[in-house]
Coordinates of C-alpha atoms in Angstrom, one line a residue:
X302 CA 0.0 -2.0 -13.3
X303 CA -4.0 -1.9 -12.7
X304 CA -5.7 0.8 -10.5
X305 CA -8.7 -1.5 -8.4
X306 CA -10.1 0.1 -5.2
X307 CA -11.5 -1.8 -2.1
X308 CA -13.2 -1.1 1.1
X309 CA -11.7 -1.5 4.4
X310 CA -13.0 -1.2 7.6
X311 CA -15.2 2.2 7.1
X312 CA -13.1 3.6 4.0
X313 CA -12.1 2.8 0.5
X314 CA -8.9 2.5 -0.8
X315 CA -7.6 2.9 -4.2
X316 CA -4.4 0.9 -5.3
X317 CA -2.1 -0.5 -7.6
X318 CA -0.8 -3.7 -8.4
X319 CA 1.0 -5.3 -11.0
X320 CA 3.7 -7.9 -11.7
X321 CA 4.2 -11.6 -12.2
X322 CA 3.4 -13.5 -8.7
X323 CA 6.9 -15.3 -7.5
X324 CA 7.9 -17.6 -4.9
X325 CA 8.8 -13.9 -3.4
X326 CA 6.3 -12.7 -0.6
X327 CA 4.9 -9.3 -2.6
X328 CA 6.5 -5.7 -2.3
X329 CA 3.8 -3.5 -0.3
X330 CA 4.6 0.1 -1.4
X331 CA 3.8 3.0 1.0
X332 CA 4.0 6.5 0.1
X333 CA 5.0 9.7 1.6
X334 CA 3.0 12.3 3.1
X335 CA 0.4 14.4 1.2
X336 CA 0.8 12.3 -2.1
X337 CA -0.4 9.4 -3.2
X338 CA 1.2 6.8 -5.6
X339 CA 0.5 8.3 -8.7
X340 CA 4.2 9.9 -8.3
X341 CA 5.8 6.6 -8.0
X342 CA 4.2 4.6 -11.0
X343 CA 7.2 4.5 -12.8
X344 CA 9.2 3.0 -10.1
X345 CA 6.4 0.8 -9.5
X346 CA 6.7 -0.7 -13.0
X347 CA 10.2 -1.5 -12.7
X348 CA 9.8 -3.0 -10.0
X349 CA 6.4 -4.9 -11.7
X350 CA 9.6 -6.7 -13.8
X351 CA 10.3 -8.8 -11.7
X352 CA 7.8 -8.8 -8.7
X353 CA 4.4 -8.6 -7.8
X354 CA 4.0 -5.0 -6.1
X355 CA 0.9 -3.6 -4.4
X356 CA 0.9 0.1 -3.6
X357 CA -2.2 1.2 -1.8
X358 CA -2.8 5.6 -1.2
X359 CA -2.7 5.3 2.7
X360 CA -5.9 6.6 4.5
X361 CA -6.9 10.4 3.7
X362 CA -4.6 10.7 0.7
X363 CA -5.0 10.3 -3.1
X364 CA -8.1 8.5 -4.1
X365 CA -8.1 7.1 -0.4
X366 CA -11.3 8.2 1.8
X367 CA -9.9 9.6 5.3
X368 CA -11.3 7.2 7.6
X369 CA -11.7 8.3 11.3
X370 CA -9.9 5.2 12.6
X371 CA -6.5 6.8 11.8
X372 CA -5.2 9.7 13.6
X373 CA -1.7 8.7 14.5
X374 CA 0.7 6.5 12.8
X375 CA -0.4 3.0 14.8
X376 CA -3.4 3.7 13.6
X377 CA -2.2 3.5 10.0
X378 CA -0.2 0.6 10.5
X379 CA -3.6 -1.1 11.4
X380 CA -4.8 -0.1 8.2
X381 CA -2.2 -1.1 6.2
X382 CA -2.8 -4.6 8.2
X383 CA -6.2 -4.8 7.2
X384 CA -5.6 -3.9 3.8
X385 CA -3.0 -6.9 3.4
X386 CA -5.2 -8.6 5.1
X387 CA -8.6 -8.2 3.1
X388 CA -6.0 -9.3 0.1
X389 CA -5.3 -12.2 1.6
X390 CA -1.4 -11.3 2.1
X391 CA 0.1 -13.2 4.8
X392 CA 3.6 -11.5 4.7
X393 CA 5.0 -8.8 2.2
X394 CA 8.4 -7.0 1.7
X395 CA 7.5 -3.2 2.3
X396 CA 9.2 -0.4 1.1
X397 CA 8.2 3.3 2.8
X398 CA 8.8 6.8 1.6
X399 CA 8.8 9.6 3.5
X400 CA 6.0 8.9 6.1
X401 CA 5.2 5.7 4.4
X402 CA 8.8 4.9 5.9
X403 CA 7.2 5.3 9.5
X404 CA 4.3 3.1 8.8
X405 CA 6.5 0.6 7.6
X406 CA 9.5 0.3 10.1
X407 CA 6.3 0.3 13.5
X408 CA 5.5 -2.2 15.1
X409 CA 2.3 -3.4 15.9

């Protein structure tokens, strides 16, 4: 897996992504509450086997700036839609942890 960073819409982001592209839409990662990913890498790997996974910090967490644009969890749902968008990711199999879980199961 390779750390890269990118800004989004008034914050930068740090995240990692690794694995062979498929014909599989990607595995978007979210983690819990006050962590980051760092935590997760080795899951991340193994899942890096046999899919391309992306696993950003969410906004105000790990090496993630804390943008004003998110105080509520809609609000980091539309981050986590920019972010997929700004990599060009039309549709993504997401797996949430903790409050990552409650980005990932709202709807926008």
């Amino acid at each position: 897996m390779s750390e890269k960073q990118i800004d989004i819409e008034g914050y930068r982001t740090t995240y990692l992504e690794g694995g062979e592209a498929s014909n599989s839409d990607p595995i978007l990662f979210l983690h819990g509450w006050t962590t980051s990913t760092a935590p997760y890498r080795e899951s991340l790997k193994f899942l890096c086997q046999r899919y391309r996974a992306i696993a950003p910090d969410l906004p105000g967490f790990g090496k993630c700036t804390h943008p004003k644009c998110a105080p509520d969890s809609a609000s980091y749902v539309n981050c986590i839609v920019s972010f997929l968008q700004a990599l060009n990711i039309q549709k993504a199999h997401v797996i949430g942890h903790s409050g990552g879980g409650s980005i990932a199961v709202a709807k926008r």
